[in-house]
PDB file of C-alpha atoms and ligand atoms in Angstrom:
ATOM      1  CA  UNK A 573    -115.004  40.383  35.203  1.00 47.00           C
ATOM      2  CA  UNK A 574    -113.174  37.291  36.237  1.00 53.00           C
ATOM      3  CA  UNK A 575    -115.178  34.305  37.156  1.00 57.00           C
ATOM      4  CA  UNK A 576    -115.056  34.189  40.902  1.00 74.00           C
ATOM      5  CA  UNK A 577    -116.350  30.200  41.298  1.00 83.00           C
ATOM      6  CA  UNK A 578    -114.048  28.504  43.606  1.00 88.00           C
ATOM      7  CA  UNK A 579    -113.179  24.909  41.736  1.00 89.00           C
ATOM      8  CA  UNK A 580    -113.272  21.723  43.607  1.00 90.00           C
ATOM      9  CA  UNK A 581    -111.349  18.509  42.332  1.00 92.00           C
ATOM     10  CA  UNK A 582    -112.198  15.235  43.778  1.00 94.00           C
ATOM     11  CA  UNK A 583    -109.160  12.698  44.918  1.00 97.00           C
ATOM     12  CA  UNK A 584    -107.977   9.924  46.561  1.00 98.00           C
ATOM     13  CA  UNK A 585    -105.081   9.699  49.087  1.00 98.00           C
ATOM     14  CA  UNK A 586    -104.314   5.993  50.294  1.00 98.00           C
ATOM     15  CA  UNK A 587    -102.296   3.049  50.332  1.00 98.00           C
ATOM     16  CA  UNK A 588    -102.698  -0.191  49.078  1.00 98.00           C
ATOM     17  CA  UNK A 589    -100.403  -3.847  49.849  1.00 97.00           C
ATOM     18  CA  UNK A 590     -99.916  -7.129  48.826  1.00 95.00           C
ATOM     19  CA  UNK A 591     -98.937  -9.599  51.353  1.00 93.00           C
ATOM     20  CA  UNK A 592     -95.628 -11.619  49.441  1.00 92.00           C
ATOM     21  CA  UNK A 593     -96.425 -14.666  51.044  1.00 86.00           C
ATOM     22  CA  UNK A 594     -94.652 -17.270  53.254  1.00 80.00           C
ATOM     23  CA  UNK A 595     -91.374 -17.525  51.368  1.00 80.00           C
ATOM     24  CA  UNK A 596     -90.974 -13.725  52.203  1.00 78.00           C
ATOM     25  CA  UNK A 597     -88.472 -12.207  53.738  1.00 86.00           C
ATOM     26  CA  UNK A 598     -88.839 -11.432  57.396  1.00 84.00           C
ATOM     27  CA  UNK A 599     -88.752  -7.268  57.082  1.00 91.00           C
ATOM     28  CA  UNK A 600     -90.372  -7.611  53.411  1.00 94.00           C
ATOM     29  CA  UNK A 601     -93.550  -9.240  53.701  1.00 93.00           C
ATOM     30  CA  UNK A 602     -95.769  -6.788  52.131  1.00 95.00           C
ATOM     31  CA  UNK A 603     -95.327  -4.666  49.320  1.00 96.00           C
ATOM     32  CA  UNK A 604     -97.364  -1.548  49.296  1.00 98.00           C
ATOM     33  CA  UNK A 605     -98.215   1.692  47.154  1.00 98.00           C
ATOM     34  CA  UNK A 606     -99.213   5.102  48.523  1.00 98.00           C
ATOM     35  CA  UNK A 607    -100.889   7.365  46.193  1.00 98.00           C
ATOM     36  CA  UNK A 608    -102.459  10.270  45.229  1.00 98.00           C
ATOM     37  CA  UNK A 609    -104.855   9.954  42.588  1.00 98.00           C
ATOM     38  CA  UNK A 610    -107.427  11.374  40.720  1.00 96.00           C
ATOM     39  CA  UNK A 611    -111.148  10.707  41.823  1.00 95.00           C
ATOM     40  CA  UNK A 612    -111.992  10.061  38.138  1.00 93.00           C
ATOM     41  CA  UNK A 613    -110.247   7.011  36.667  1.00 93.00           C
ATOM     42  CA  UNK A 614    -109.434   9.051  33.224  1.00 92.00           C
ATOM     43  CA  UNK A 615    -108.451  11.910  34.458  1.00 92.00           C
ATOM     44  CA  UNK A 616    -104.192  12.906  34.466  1.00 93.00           C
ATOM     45  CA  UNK A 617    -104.184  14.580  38.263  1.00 95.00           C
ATOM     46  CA  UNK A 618    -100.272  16.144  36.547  1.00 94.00           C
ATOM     47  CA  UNK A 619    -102.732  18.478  34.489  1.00 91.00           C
ATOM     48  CA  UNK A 620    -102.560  20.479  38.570  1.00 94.00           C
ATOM     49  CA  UNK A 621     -99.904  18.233  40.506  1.00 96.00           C
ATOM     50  CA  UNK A 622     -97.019  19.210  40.261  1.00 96.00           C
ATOM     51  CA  UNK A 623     -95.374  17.220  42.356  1.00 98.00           C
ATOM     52  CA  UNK A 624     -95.921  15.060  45.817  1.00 98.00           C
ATOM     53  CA  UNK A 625     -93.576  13.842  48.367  1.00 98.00           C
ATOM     54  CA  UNK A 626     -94.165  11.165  50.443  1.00 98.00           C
ATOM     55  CA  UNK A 627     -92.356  11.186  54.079  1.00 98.00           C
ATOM     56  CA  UNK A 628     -91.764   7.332  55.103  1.00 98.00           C
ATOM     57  CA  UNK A 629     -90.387   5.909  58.060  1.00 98.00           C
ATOM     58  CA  UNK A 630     -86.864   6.350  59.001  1.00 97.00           C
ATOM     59  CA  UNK A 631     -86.077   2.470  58.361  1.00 97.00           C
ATOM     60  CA  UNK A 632     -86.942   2.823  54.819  1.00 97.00           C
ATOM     61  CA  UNK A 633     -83.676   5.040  53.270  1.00 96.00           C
ATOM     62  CA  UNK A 634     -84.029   7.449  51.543  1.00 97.00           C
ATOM     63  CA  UNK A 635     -87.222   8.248  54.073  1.00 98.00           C
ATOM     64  CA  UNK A 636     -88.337  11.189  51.656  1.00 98.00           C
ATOM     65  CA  UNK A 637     -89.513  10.671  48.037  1.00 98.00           C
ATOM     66  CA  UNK A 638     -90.755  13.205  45.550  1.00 98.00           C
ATOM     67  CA  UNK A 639     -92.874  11.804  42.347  1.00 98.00           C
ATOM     68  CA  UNK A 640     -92.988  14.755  39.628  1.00 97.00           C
ATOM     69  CA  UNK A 641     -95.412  13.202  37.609  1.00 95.00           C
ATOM     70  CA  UNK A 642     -98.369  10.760  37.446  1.00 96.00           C
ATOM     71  CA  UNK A 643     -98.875   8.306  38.752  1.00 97.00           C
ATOM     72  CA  UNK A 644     -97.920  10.265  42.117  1.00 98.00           C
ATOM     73  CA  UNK A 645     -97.063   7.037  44.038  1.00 98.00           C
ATOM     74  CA  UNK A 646     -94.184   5.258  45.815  1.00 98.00           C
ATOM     75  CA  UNK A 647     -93.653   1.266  46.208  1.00 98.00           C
ATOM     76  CA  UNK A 648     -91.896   0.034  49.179  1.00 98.00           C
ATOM     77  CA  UNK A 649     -91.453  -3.676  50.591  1.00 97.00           C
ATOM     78  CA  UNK A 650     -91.731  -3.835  54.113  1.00 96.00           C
ATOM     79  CA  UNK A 651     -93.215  -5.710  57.037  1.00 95.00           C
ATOM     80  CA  UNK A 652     -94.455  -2.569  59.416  1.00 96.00           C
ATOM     81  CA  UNK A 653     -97.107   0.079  59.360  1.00 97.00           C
ATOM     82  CA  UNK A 654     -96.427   3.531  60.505  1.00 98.00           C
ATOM     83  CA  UNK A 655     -98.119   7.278  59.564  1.00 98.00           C
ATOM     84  CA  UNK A 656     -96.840   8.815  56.040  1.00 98.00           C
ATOM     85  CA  UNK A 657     -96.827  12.593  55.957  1.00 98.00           C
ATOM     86  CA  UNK A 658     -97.811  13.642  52.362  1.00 98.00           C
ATOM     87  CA  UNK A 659     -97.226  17.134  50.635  1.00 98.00           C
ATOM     88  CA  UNK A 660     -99.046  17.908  47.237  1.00 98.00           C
ATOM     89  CA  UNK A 661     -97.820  21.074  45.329  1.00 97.00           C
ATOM     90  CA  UNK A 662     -99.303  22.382  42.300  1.00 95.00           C
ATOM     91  CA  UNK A 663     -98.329  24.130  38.839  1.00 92.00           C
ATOM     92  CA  UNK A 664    -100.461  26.939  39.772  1.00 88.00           C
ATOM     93  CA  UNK A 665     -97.679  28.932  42.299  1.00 82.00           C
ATOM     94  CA  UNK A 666    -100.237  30.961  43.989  1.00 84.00           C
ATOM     95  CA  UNK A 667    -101.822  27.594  45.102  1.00 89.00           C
ATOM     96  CA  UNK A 668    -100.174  26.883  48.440  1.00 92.00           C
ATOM     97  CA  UNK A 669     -99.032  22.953  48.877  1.00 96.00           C
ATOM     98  CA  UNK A 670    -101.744  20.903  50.741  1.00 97.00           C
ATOM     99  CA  UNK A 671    -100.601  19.277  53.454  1.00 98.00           C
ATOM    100  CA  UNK A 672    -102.042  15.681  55.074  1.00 98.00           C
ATOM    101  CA  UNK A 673    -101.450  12.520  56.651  1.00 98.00           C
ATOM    102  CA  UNK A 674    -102.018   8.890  55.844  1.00 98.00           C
ATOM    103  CA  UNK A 675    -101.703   5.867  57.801  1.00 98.00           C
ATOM    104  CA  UNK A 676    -100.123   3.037  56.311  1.00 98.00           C
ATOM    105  CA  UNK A 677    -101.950  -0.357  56.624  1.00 97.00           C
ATOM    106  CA  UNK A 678    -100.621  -3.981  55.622  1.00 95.00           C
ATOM    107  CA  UNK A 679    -103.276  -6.003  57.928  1.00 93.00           C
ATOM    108  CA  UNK A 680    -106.641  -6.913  57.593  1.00 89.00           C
ATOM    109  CA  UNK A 681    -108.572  -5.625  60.296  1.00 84.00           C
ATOM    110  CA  UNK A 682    -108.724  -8.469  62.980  1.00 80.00           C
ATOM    111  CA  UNK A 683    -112.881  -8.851  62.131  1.00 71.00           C
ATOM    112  CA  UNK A 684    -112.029  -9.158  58.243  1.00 72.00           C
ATOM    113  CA  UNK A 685    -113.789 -12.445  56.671  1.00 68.00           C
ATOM    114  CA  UNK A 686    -111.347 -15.037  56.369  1.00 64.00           C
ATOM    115  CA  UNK A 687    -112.135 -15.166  52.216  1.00 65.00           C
ATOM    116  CA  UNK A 688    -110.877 -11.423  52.295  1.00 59.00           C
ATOM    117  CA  UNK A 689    -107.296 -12.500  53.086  1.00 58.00           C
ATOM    118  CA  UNK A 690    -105.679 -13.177  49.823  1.00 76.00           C
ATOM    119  CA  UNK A 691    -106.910  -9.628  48.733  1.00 90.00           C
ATOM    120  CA  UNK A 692    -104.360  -6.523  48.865  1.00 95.00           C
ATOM    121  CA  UNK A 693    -105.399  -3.858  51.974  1.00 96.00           C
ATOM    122  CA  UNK A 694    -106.744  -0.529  50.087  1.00 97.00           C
ATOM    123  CA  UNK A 695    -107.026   2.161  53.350  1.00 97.00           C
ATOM    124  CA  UNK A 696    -108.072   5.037  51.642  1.00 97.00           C
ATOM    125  CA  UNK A 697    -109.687   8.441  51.243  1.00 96.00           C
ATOM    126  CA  UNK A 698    -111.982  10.712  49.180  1.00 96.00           C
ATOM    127  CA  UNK A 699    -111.304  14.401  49.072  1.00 96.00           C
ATOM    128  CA  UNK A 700    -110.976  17.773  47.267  1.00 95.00           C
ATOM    129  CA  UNK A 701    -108.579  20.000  46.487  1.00 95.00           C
ATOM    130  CA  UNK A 702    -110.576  23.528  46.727  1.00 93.00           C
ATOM    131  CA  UNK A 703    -108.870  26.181  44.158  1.00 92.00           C
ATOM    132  CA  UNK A 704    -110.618  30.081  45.692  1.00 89.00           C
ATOM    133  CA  UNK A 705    -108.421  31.687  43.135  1.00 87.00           C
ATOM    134  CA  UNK A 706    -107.244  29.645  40.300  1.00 86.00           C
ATOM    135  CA  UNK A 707    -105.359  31.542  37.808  1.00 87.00           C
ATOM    136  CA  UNK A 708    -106.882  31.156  34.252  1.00 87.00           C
ATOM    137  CA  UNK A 709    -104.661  28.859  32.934  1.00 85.00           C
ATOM    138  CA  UNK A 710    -106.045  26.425  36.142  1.00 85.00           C
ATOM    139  CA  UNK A 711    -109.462  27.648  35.498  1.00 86.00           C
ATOM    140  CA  UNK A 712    -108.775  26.502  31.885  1.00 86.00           C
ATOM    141  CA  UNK A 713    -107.290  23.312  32.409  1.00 82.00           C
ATOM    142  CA  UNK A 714    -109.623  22.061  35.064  1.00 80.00           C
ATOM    143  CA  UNK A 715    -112.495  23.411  33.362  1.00 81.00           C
ATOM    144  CA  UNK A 716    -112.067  21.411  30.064  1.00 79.00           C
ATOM    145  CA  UNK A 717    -113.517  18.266  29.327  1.00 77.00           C
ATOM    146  CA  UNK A 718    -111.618  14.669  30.334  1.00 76.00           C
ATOM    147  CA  UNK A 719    -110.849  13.801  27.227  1.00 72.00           C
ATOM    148  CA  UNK A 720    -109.497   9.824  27.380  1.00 67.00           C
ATOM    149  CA  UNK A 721    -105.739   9.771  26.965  1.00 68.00           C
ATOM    150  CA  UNK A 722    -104.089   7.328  24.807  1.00 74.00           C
ATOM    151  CA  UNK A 723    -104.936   3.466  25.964  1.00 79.00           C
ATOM    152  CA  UNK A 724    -103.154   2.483  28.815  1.00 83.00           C
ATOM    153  CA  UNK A 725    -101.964   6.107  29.554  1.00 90.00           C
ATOM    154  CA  UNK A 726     -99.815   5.826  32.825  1.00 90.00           C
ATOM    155  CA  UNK A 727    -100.966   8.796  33.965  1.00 93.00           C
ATOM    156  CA  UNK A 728    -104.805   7.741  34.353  1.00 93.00           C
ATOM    157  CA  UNK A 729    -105.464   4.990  36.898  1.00 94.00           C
ATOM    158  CA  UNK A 730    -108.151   3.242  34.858  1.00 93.00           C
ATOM    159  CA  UNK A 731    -105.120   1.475  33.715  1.00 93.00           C
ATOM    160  CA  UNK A 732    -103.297   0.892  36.893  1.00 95.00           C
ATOM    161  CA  UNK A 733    -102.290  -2.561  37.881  1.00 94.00           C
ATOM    162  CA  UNK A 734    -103.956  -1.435  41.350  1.00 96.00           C
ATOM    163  CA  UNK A 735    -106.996  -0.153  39.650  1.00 95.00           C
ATOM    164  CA  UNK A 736    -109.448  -3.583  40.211  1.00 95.00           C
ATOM    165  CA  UNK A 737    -109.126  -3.004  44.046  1.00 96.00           C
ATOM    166  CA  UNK A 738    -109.390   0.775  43.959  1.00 96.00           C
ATOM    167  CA  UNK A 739    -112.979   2.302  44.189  1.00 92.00           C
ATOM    168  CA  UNK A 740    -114.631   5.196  41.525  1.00 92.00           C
ATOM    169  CA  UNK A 741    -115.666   7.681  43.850  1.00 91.00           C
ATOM    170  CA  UNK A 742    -117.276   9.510  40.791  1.00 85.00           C
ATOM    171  CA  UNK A 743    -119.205   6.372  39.602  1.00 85.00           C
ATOM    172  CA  UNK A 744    -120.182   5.826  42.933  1.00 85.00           C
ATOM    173  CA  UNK A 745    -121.732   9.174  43.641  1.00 84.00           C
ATOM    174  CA  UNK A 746    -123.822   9.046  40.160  1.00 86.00           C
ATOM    175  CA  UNK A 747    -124.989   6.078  41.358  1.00 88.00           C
ATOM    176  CA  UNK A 748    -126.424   7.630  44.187  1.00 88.00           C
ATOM    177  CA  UNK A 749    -127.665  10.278  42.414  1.00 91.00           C
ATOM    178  CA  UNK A 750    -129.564   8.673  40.122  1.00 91.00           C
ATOM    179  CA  UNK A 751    -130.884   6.114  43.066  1.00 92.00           C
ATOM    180  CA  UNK A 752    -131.953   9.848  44.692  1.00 93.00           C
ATOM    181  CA  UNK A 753    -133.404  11.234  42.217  1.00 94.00           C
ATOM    182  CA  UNK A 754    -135.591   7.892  41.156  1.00 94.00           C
ATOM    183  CA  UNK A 755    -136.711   8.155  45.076  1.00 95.00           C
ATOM    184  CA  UNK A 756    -137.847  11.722  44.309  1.00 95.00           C
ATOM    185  CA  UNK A 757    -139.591  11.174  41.273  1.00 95.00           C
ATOM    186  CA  UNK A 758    -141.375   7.910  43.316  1.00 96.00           C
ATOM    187  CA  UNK A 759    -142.472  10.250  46.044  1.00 96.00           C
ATOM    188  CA  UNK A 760    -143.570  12.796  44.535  1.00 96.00           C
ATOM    189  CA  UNK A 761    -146.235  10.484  42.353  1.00 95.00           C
ATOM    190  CA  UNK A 762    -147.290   8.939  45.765  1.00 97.00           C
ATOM    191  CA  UNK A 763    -147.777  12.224  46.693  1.00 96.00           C
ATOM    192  CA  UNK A 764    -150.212  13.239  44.197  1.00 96.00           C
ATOM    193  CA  UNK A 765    -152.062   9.883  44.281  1.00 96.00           C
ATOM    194  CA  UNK A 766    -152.753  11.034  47.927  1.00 96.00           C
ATOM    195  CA  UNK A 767    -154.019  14.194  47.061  1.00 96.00           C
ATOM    196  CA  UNK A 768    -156.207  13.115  44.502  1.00 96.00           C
ATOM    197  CA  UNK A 769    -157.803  10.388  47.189  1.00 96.00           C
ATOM    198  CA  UNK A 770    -157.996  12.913  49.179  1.00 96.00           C
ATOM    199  CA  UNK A 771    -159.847  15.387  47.262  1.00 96.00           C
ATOM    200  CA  UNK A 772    -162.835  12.644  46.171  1.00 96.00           C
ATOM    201  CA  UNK A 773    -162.652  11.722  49.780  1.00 96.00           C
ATOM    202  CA  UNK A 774    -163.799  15.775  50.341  1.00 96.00           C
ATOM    203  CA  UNK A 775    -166.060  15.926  47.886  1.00 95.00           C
ATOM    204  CA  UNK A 776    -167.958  12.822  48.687  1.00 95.00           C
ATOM    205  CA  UNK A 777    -167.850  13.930  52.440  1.00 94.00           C
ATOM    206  CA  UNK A 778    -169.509  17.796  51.323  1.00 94.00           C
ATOM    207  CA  UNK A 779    -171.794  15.814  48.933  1.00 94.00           C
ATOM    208  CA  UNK A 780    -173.375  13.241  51.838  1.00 93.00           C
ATOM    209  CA  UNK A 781    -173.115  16.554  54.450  1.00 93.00           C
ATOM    210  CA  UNK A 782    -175.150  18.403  51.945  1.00 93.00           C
ATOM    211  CA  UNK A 783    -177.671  15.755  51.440  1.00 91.00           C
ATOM    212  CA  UNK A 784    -178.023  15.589  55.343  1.00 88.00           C
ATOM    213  CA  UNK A 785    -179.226  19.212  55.915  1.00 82.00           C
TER     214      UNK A 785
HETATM  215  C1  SLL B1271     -93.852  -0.360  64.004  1.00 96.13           C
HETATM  216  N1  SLL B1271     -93.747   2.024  64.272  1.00 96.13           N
HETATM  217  O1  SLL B1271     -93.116  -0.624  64.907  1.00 96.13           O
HETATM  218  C2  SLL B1271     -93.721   1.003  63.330  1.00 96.13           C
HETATM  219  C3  SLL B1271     -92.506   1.052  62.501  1.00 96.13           C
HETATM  220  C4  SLL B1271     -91.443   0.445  60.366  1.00 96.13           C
HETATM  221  C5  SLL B1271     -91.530  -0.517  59.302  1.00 96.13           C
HETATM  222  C6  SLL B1271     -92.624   0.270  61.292  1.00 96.13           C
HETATM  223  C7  SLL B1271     -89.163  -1.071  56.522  1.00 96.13           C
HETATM  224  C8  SLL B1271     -88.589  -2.331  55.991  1.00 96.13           C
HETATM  225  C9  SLL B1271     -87.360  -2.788  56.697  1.00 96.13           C
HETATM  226  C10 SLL B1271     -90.385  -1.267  57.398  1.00 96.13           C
HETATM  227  O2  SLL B1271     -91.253  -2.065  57.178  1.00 96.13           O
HETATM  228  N2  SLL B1271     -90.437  -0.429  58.409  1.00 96.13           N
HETATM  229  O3  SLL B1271     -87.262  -2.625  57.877  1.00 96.13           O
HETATM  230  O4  SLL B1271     -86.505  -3.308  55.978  1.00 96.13           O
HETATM  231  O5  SLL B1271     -94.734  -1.129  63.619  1.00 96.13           O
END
């Protein structure tokens, strides 16, 4: 029987831009990337993607943009921010295209720390792709083991030239999994240090109450 397991792939939709400076033109003083990329930093998202298309703002010709292979991304130059409508589509054709929006920042927030200037603006978010019936060819290909491409393999973003500002999700969360799981194992020695007490506690108490009557 087939496996019936829904899979779940973490990744990252988001933008990211550089301010050009003073001696900028007036309607070009940022350049930005929007992406979609793999949570995991070695991981080729084009194994699944088959393609995305970005949707820009009318001012920006041609306004819509298809990338057919990793990295799934589009650089602009521009001075405005405005919402990007993104569609993903996949290899797998039974796997209907996912469908989302991302808003385009350029700014700090107004409350930023002034050291924080000179650093691109990453707006971005985690998510997952959830396949309910992957064919087995998906089921194979998403199933196997990252295997590190060849160094400075395009199609990873470990080696992006964005990749210092960009965070690891997947690092992240083992972090906090192993922070979790320390906290457990912490708590759960209290916990039988308190028990212990608590037991000679009783028995002294049934000892003395004995000794009473
Ligand atoms: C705004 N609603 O007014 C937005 C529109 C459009 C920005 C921003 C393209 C570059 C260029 C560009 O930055 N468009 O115009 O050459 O803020």
């Amino acid at each position: 029987m087939a496996d019936e397991q829904p899979l779940h792939k973490g990744f990252v939709l988001g933008s990211i831009a550089y301010s050009l400076g003073k001696k900028a033109d007036d309607n070009k003083s940022h350049e930005w990337t929007v992406y979609v990329r793999a949570a995991n930093p070695e991981e080729d998202p084009s194994l699944y993607i088959r393609k995305v298309t970005f949707h820009l703002h009318p001012t920006l010709q041609p306004p819509s943009r298809a990338s057919e292979t990793a990295p799934f991304e589009v650089t602009e130059q521009g001075w405005g921010e405005f919402e990007i409508s993104v569609q993903i589509f996949f290899h797998d054709s039974k796997e209907r295209p996912v469908e989302m929006m991302h808003q385009l920042r350029l700014y700090p927030p107004n409350d930023a720390p002034a050291s924080q200037v000179a650093k691109p603006v990453v707006a971005e978010r985690y998510d997952e792709f959830v396949f309910n019936t992957p064919s087995d060819a998906l089921r194979t290909k998403l199933s196997a083991d990252i295997v590190p491409g060849p160094k400075d393999n395009p199609k990873v973003w470990k080696y992006s030239p964005h990749a210092k500002w960009w965070t690891d999700y997947d690092a992240e969360y083992d972090a906090r999994t192993d922070r979790l799981q320390e906290i457990y194992t912490q708590i759960t020695a209290q916990l039988q240090e308190a028990s212990k007490r608590r037991r000679i506690l009783e028995e002294e108490n049934e000892a003395i109450a004995k000794r009473q009557s």
